Amino acid sequence: MNYSKANTNQTEEVFSVYSAAIKHMEKQKIHQWDEIYPDLPTITEDIKKNQMYVGIIDNKIAVCFVLNEECDEEYKNGKWKCPNSKFCVIHRLCVNPEFQNQGIATKTMDYIETICKETGYDSIRLDCFTENPYSRKLYDKAGYTITGYADWRKGRFELREKIL
């Protein structure tokens, strides 16, 4: 898999990956995302800010994710192990349903950790929907510990952190 930052020419394809993932999650009764979030303006902004990454396999987007230092106000609910450290936040990690169950998310988490270490981050933070067993298992196996909870429009999310 080749990772790169998404470019504006990929906006529609990236959005279609999220749309397909939403439909796939809905079939599994995982109501994490919908037509409100993540929407096309959010994805467009992620790409314009140069924060959206894509992983490509056979000229198709297999995975998308955003990396930045931004977090919602609810992140104050986390009892962070390194509260004053330089941290990166993973947002909107999404494996294209065509590529699921192939270890793509695990490989992507390894890639994210590598680039965060190389960039000088001390830790990585994220939030995980409590009703998404696949994400919870992924982050548990990758060593992300729960530091607190946030309640948003779609329900409860775990705040997680991993020290690099």
PDB file of C-alpha atoms in Angstrom:
ATOM      1  CA  MET A   1       0.000   0.000   0.000  1.00  0.00           C
ATOM      2  CA  ASN A   2       1.253   3.460  -0.861  1.00  0.00           C
ATOM      3  CA  TYR A   3       0.303   6.298   1.478  1.00  0.00           C
ATOM      4  CA  SER A   4       0.218   9.951   0.508  1.00  0.00           C
ATOM      5  CA  LYS A   5      -1.612  13.120   1.320  1.00  0.00           C
ATOM      6  CA  ALA A   6      -4.861  13.386  -0.600  1.00  0.00           C
ATOM      7  CA  ASN A   7      -5.082  16.012  -3.309  1.00  0.00           C
ATOM      8  CA  THR A   8      -8.093  17.993  -4.459  1.00  0.00           C
ATOM      9  CA  ASN A   9      -8.509  15.745  -7.512  1.00  0.00           C
ATOM     10  CA  GLN A  10      -9.297  12.895  -5.105  1.00  0.00           C
ATOM     11  CA  THR A  11     -12.007  14.704  -3.150  1.00  0.00           C
ATOM     12  CA  GLU A  12     -14.964  12.901  -4.755  1.00  0.00           C
ATOM     13  CA  GLU A  13     -13.273   9.506  -4.492  1.00  0.00           C
ATOM     14  CA  VAL A  14     -12.424  10.079  -0.827  1.00  0.00           C
ATOM     15  CA  PHE A  15     -15.998  11.142  -0.150  1.00  0.00           C
ATOM     16  CA  SER A  16     -17.294   8.025  -1.918  1.00  0.00           C
ATOM     17  CA  VAL A  17     -15.144   5.837   0.369  1.00  0.00           C
ATOM     18  CA  TYR A  18     -16.702   7.453   3.446  1.00  0.00           C
ATOM     19  CA  SER A  19     -20.189   7.142   1.927  1.00  0.00           C
ATOM     20  CA  ALA A  20     -19.663   3.435   1.224  1.00  0.00           C
ATOM     21  CA  ALA A  21     -18.322   2.917   4.749  1.00  0.00           C
ATOM     22  CA  ILE A  22     -21.382   4.633   6.246  1.00  0.00           C
ATOM     23  CA  LYS A  23     -23.709   2.304   4.303  1.00  0.00           C
ATOM     24  CA  HIS A  24     -21.638  -0.696   5.362  1.00  0.00           C
ATOM     25  CA  MET A  25     -21.687   0.332   9.042  1.00  0.00           C
ATOM     26  CA  GLU A  26     -25.434   0.963   8.938  1.00  0.00           C
ATOM     27  CA  LYS A  27     -25.980  -2.618   7.726  1.00  0.00           C
ATOM     28  CA  GLN A  28     -24.024  -3.739  10.796  1.00  0.00           C
ATOM     29  CA  LYS A  29     -26.125  -1.511  13.070  1.00  0.00           C
ATOM     30  CA  ILE A  30     -23.152   0.773  13.771  1.00  0.00           C
ATOM     31  CA  HIS A  31     -24.607   4.288  13.693  1.00  0.00           C
ATOM     32  CA  GLN A  32     -21.340   6.169  14.048  1.00  0.00           C
ATOM     33  CA  TRP A  33     -21.461   8.383  10.940  1.00  0.00           C
ATOM     34  CA  ASP A  34     -24.224   9.682   8.688  1.00  0.00           C
ATOM     35  CA  GLU A  35     -25.039  12.284   6.031  1.00  0.00           C
ATOM     36  CA  ILE A  36     -24.207  15.072   8.513  1.00  0.00           C
ATOM     37  CA  TYR A  37     -20.731  13.815   9.461  1.00  0.00           C
ATOM     38  CA  PRO A  38     -18.370  13.295   7.798  1.00  0.00           C
ATOM     39  CA  ASP A  39     -19.815  15.356   4.967  1.00  0.00           C
ATOM     40  CA  LEU A  40     -18.305  16.632   1.722  1.00  0.00           C
ATOM     41  CA  PRO A  41     -17.413  20.084   3.127  1.00  0.00           C
ATOM     42  CA  THR A  42     -15.519  18.452   6.028  1.00  0.00           C
ATOM     43  CA  ILE A  43     -13.580  16.180   3.690  1.00  0.00           C
ATOM     44  CA  THR A  44     -12.902  19.033   1.267  1.00  0.00           C
ATOM     45  CA  GLU A  45     -11.515  21.105   4.132  1.00  0.00           C
ATOM     46  CA  ASP A  46      -9.357  18.198   5.354  1.00  0.00           C
ATOM     47  CA  ILE A  47      -7.803  17.926   1.900  1.00  0.00           C
ATOM     48  CA  LYS A  48      -7.350  21.689   1.489  1.00  0.00           C
ATOM     49  CA  LYS A  49      -5.578  21.829   4.882  1.00  0.00           C
ATOM     50  CA  ASN A  50      -3.265  19.037   3.692  1.00  0.00           C
ATOM     51  CA  GLN A  51      -4.346  16.800   6.603  1.00  0.00           C
ATOM     52  CA  MET A  52      -6.134  13.981   4.749  1.00  0.00           C
ATOM     53  CA  TYR A  53      -4.085  10.900   3.933  1.00  0.00           C
ATOM     54  CA  VAL A  54      -5.006   8.058   1.620  1.00  0.00           C
ATOM     55  CA  GLY A  55      -3.621   4.564   1.258  1.00  0.00           C
ATOM     56  CA  ILE A  56      -3.768   3.267  -2.306  1.00  0.00           C
ATOM     57  CA  ILE A  57      -3.917  -0.347  -3.480  1.00  0.00           C
ATOM     58  CA  ASP A  58      -4.309  -1.147  -7.186  1.00  0.00           C
ATOM     59  CA  ASN A  59      -5.107   2.508  -7.967  1.00  0.00           C
ATOM     60  CA  LYS A  60      -8.008   2.525  -5.497  1.00  0.00           C
ATOM     61  CA  ILE A  61      -8.292   4.253  -2.144  1.00  0.00           C
ATOM     62  CA  ALA A  62      -8.192   1.502   0.474  1.00  0.00           C
ATOM     63  CA  VAL A  63      -8.032   3.742   3.543  1.00  0.00           C
ATOM     64  CA  CYS A  64      -8.436   7.411   4.474  1.00  0.00           C
ATOM     65  CA  PHE A  65      -7.578   9.268   7.658  1.00  0.00           C
ATOM     66  CA  VAL A  66      -6.788  12.730   8.976  1.00  0.00           C
ATOM     67  CA  LEU A  67      -3.851  13.674  11.175  1.00  0.00           C
ATOM     68  CA  ASN A  68      -3.544  17.017  12.931  1.00  0.00           C
ATOM     69  CA  GLU A  69      -3.150  18.586  16.369  1.00  0.00           C
ATOM     70  CA  GLU A  70      -6.804  19.618  16.640  1.00  0.00           C
ATOM     71  CA  CYS A  71      -9.284  18.152  19.085  1.00  0.00           C
ATOM     72  CA  ASP A  72     -12.780  18.950  20.218  1.00  0.00           C
ATOM     73  CA  GLU A  73     -13.491  20.651  23.518  1.00  0.00           C
ATOM     74  CA  GLU A  74     -14.693  17.291  24.888  1.00  0.00           C
ATOM     75  CA  TYR A  75     -11.099  16.044  24.850  1.00  0.00           C
ATOM     76  CA  LYS A  76     -10.743  17.909  28.157  1.00  0.00           C
ATOM     77  CA  ASN A  77     -12.589  14.891  29.631  1.00  0.00           C
ATOM     78  CA  GLY A  78      -9.519  12.715  29.038  1.00  0.00           C
ATOM     79  CA  LYS A  79      -7.142  11.938  31.862  1.00  0.00           C
ATOM     80  CA  TRP A  80      -4.171  12.066  29.500  1.00  0.00           C
ATOM     81  CA  LYS A  81      -0.992  10.296  30.615  1.00  0.00           C
ATOM     82  CA  CYS A  82       1.147  13.067  29.131  1.00  0.00           C
ATOM     83  CA  PRO A  83      -1.101  16.127  29.361  1.00  0.00           C
ATOM     84  CA  ASN A  84       1.586  18.581  28.274  1.00  0.00           C
ATOM     85  CA  SER A  85       3.177  16.447  25.574  1.00  0.00           C
ATOM     86  CA  LYS A  86       3.290  17.138  21.846  1.00  0.00           C
ATOM     87  CA  PHE A  87       0.439  15.002  20.522  1.00  0.00           C
ATOM     88  CA  CYS A  88      -1.151  14.204  17.193  1.00  0.00           C
ATOM     89  CA  VAL A  89      -4.839  13.335  16.769  1.00  0.00           C
ATOM     90  CA  ILE A  90      -6.236  10.723  14.387  1.00  0.00           C
ATOM     91  CA  HIS A  91      -9.601  11.644  12.897  1.00  0.00           C
ATOM     92  CA  ARG A  92     -11.968   9.803  10.580  1.00  0.00           C
ATOM     93  CA  LEU A  93      -9.945   6.625  10.023  1.00  0.00           C
ATOM     94  CA  CYS A  94     -11.936   4.790   7.367  1.00  0.00           C
ATOM     95  CA  VAL A  95     -11.194   1.558   5.516  1.00  0.00           C
ATOM     96  CA  ASN A  96     -12.941   1.211   2.178  1.00  0.00           C
ATOM     97  CA  PRO A  97     -15.442  -1.676   2.563  1.00  0.00           C
ATOM     98  CA  GLU A  98     -13.879  -3.325  -0.520  1.00  0.00           C
ATOM     99  CA  PHE A  99     -10.636  -3.697   1.459  1.00  0.00           C
ATOM    100  CA  GLN A 100     -11.934  -4.599   4.907  1.00  0.00           C
ATOM    101  CA  ASN A 101     -10.788  -7.732   6.763  1.00  0.00           C
ATOM    102  CA  GLN A 102      -7.363  -7.590   5.101  1.00  0.00           C
ATOM    103  CA  GLY A 103      -5.371  -5.992   7.925  1.00  0.00           C
ATOM    104  CA  ILE A 104      -5.457  -2.543   6.283  1.00  0.00           C
ATOM    105  CA  ALA A 105      -6.397  -0.712   9.493  1.00  0.00           C
ATOM    106  CA  THR A 106      -3.600  -2.400  11.467  1.00  0.00           C
ATOM    107  CA  LYS A 107      -1.018  -1.570   8.778  1.00  0.00           C
ATOM    108  CA  THR A 108      -2.328   1.989   8.684  1.00  0.00           C
ATOM    109  CA  MET A 109      -2.021   2.393  12.448  1.00  0.00           C
ATOM    110  CA  ASP A 110       1.599   1.221  12.198  1.00  0.00           C
ATOM    111  CA  TYR A 111       2.207   3.756   9.424  1.00  0.00           C
ATOM    112  CA  ILE A 112       0.595   6.558  11.459  1.00  0.00           C
ATOM    113  CA  GLU A 113       2.730   5.749  14.490  1.00  0.00           C
ATOM    114  CA  THR A 114       5.885   5.737  12.364  1.00  0.00           C
ATOM    115  CA  ILE A 115       5.220   9.138  10.809  1.00  0.00           C
ATOM    116  CA  CYS A 116       4.194  10.605  14.168  1.00  0.00           C
ATOM    117  CA  LYS A 117       7.432   9.407  15.772  1.00  0.00           C
ATOM    118  CA  GLU A 118       9.451  10.775  12.852  1.00  0.00           C
ATOM    119  CA  THR A 119       7.662  14.116  13.185  1.00  0.00           C
ATOM    120  CA  GLY A 120       8.514  14.365  16.886  1.00  0.00           C
ATOM    121  CA  TYR A 121       5.180  13.625  18.529  1.00  0.00           C
ATOM    122  CA  ASP A 122       5.213  12.116  22.028  1.00  0.00           C
ATOM    123  CA  SER A 123       1.751  10.576  21.841  1.00  0.00           C
ATOM    124  CA  ILE A 124      -1.277   9.975  19.642  1.00  0.00           C
ATOM    125  CA  ARG A 125      -4.855  10.647  20.704  1.00  0.00           C
ATOM    126  CA  LEU A 126      -8.153   9.657  19.149  1.00  0.00           C
ATOM    127  CA  ASP A 127     -11.774   9.005  19.926  1.00  0.00           C
ATOM    128  CA  CYS A 128     -13.552   5.720  19.295  1.00  0.00           C
ATOM    129  CA  PHE A 129     -17.298   5.110  19.080  1.00  0.00           C
ATOM    130  CA  THR A 130     -18.257   2.757  21.917  1.00  0.00           C
ATOM    131  CA  GLU A 131     -20.716   0.908  19.653  1.00  0.00           C
ATOM    132  CA  ASN A 132     -18.114   0.077  16.997  1.00  0.00           C
ATOM    133  CA  PRO A 133     -16.596  -3.253  18.096  1.00  0.00           C
ATOM    134  CA  TYR A 134     -14.170  -3.317  15.148  1.00  0.00           C
ATOM    135  CA  SER A 135     -12.576   0.024  16.008  1.00  0.00           C
ATOM    136  CA  ARG A 136     -12.419  -0.842  19.688  1.00  0.00           C
ATOM    137  CA  LYS A 137     -10.644  -4.124  18.931  1.00  0.00           C
ATOM    138  CA  LEU A 138      -8.229  -2.368  16.558  1.00  0.00           C
ATOM    139  CA  TYR A 139      -7.256   0.273  19.103  1.00  0.00           C
ATOM    140  CA  ASP A 140      -7.037  -2.234  21.960  1.00  0.00           C
ATOM    141  CA  LYS A 141      -4.639  -4.428  19.951  1.00  0.00           C
ATOM    142  CA  ALA A 142      -2.587  -1.371  18.949  1.00  0.00           C
ATOM    143  CA  GLY A 143      -2.117  -0.367  22.597  1.00  0.00           C
ATOM    144  CA  TYR A 144      -4.357   2.711  22.824  1.00  0.00           C
ATOM    145  CA  THR A 145      -5.684   3.056  26.363  1.00  0.00           C
ATOM    146  CA  ILE A 146      -8.972   4.650  27.339  1.00  0.00           C
ATOM    147  CA  THR A 147      -8.433   7.939  29.157  1.00  0.00           C
ATOM    148  CA  GLY A 148     -12.016   9.165  29.360  1.00  0.00           C
ATOM    149  CA  TYR A 149     -15.254   9.590  27.454  1.00  0.00           C
ATOM    150  CA  ALA A 150     -16.980  12.179  25.310  1.00  0.00           C
ATOM    151  CA  ASP A 151     -20.650  12.353  24.431  1.00  0.00           C
ATOM    152  CA  TRP A 152     -21.532  13.668  20.994  1.00  0.00           C
ATOM    153  CA  ARG A 153     -24.591  13.691  18.781  1.00  0.00           C
ATOM    154  CA  LYS A 154     -24.235  10.002  17.835  1.00  0.00           C
ATOM    155  CA  GLY A 155     -23.514   8.724  21.349  1.00  0.00           C
ATOM    156  CA  ARG A 156     -20.598   7.939  23.640  1.00  0.00           C
ATOM    157  CA  PHE A 157     -17.004   7.840  22.447  1.00  0.00           C
ATOM    158  CA  GLU A 158     -13.893   6.604  24.220  1.00  0.00           C
ATOM    159  CA  LEU A 159     -10.994   9.031  24.390  1.00  0.00           C
ATOM    160  CA  ARG A 160      -7.810   7.040  23.793  1.00  0.00           C
ATOM    161  CA  GLU A 161      -4.078   7.676  23.886  1.00  0.00           C
ATOM    162  CA  LYS A 162      -0.863   5.884  23.076  1.00  0.00           C
ATOM    163  CA  ILE A 163       2.546   7.084  24.170  1.00  0.00           C
ATOM    164  CA  LEU A 164       5.104   6.718  21.412  1.00  0.00           C
TER     165      LEU A 164
END
